[in-house]
């Protein structure tokens, strides 16, 4: 009985930590092409990535054009518009 209780508690602890972790983080690595105020432009393969930064962004080292950097970021929604699907509603009414 104690083993079962232990495993249930351990599972609950792991589940709680996983849910509290927050949004997933991603990273991009490449040379810095440009630094424009609060935006850093990084070359990733053939694409140019523009990554915004703010006062809370931690920079370790001397950030300058040409430096190879790894940027960790999270995706954050700025605006969400919900649109009703009128075609789906019409099919449901029939």
Tab-separated table of C-alpha atoms in Angstrom:
chain	number	residue	atom	x	y	z
A	1	UNK	CA	0.000	0.000	0.000
A	2	UNK	CA	2.861	2.365	0.808
A	3	UNK	CA	4.445	1.714	-2.600
A	4	UNK	CA	1.230	2.561	-4.407
A	5	UNK	CA	0.832	5.760	-2.392
A	6	UNK	CA	4.468	6.674	-3.113
A	7	UNK	CA	4.035	6.182	-6.878
A	8	UNK	CA	0.788	8.170	-6.926
A	9	UNK	CA	2.460	11.050	-5.068
A	10	UNK	CA	5.505	10.919	-7.355
A	11	UNK	CA	3.281	10.979	-10.443
A	12	UNK	CA	1.305	13.948	-9.108
A	13	UNK	CA	4.527	15.837	-8.377
A	14	UNK	CA	5.894	15.241	-11.880
A	15	UNK	CA	2.567	16.272	-13.439
A	16	UNK	CA	2.434	19.466	-11.360
A	17	UNK	CA	5.975	20.441	-12.359
A	18	UNK	CA	5.230	19.799	-16.035
A	19	UNK	CA	2.116	21.978	-15.956
A	20	UNK	CA	3.851	24.786	-14.079
A	21	UNK	CA	6.723	24.949	-16.557
A	22	UNK	CA	5.028	27.617	-18.687
A	23	UNK	CA	5.205	28.065	-22.439
A	24	UNK	CA	7.666	26.062	-24.483
A	25	UNK	CA	10.962	27.761	-25.318
A	26	UNK	CA	12.605	27.626	-28.729
A	27	UNK	CA	16.019	28.700	-29.964
A	28	UNK	CA	17.636	30.072	-33.080
A	29	UNK	CA	21.396	30.124	-33.713
A	30	UNK	CA	23.319	32.121	-36.282
A	31	UNK	CA	25.311	35.260	-36.979
A	32	UNK	CA	23.861	38.667	-36.112
A	33	UNK	CA	23.134	40.624	-39.297
A	34	UNK	CA	21.732	43.780	-37.719
A	35	UNK	CA	20.770	45.284	-34.367
A	36	UNK	CA	17.946	47.830	-34.594
A	37	UNK	CA	17.023	49.169	-31.163
A	38	UNK	CA	14.891	46.400	-29.683
A	39	UNK	CA	15.188	43.986	-32.661
A	40	UNK	CA	18.036	41.585	-33.440
A	41	UNK	CA	18.279	40.180	-36.985
A	42	UNK	CA	19.870	36.703	-37.143
A	43	UNK	CA	20.734	34.599	-40.220
A	44	UNK	CA	19.303	31.060	-39.945
A	45	UNK	CA	20.183	29.032	-43.051
A	46	UNK	CA	18.769	31.160	-45.891
A	47	UNK	CA	16.201	32.945	-43.703
A	48	UNK	CA	16.558	36.170	-41.744
A	49	UNK	CA	14.931	36.031	-38.310
A	50	UNK	CA	13.884	39.226	-36.531
A	51	UNK	CA	13.667	38.666	-32.789
A	52	UNK	CA	12.361	41.390	-30.467
A	53	UNK	CA	13.950	42.059	-27.104
A	54	UNK	CA	13.011	44.205	-24.136
A	55	UNK	CA	14.589	45.432	-20.898
A	56	UNK	CA	14.158	41.982	-19.298
A	57	UNK	CA	16.187	40.228	-22.035
A	58	UNK	CA	19.480	38.928	-20.646
A	59	UNK	CA	22.519	39.307	-22.903
A	60	UNK	CA	25.674	37.368	-21.991
A	61	UNK	CA	28.711	38.753	-23.807
A	62	UNK	CA	29.316	41.559	-26.290
A	63	UNK	CA	26.361	41.656	-28.688
A	64	UNK	CA	27.422	43.116	-32.046
A	65	UNK	CA	26.921	42.582	-35.766
A	66	UNK	CA	28.777	39.473	-36.949
A	67	UNK	CA	28.715	37.705	-33.570
A	68	UNK	CA	27.373	34.152	-33.570
A	69	UNK	CA	24.514	33.989	-31.070
A	70	UNK	CA	21.959	31.539	-29.749
A	71	UNK	CA	18.657	33.188	-28.860
A	72	UNK	CA	16.088	31.476	-26.648
A	73	UNK	CA	12.550	32.734	-27.168
A	74	UNK	CA	8.912	31.918	-26.477
A	75	UNK	CA	5.978	32.512	-28.781
A	76	UNK	CA	3.539	35.012	-27.310
A	77	UNK	CA	0.249	36.021	-28.897
A	78	UNK	CA	-0.313	39.773	-29.289
A	79	UNK	CA	-3.840	39.516	-30.668
A	80	UNK	CA	-6.378	36.747	-31.192
A	81	UNK	CA	-9.452	37.144	-33.382
A	82	UNK	CA	-12.150	34.487	-33.224
A	83	UNK	CA	-14.268	34.266	-36.349
A	84	UNK	CA	-17.452	32.296	-36.619
A	85	UNK	CA	-17.543	29.747	-39.393
A	86	UNK	CA	-20.853	30.626	-41.065
A	87	UNK	CA	-20.661	27.665	-43.470
A	88	UNK	CA	-20.394	25.203	-40.593
A	89	UNK	CA	-23.313	26.885	-38.811
A	90	UNK	CA	-25.476	26.649	-41.954
A	91	UNK	CA	-24.749	22.924	-42.294
A	92	UNK	CA	-25.691	22.304	-38.657
A	93	UNK	CA	-29.064	24.026	-39.113
A	94	UNK	CA	-30.065	21.738	-42.006
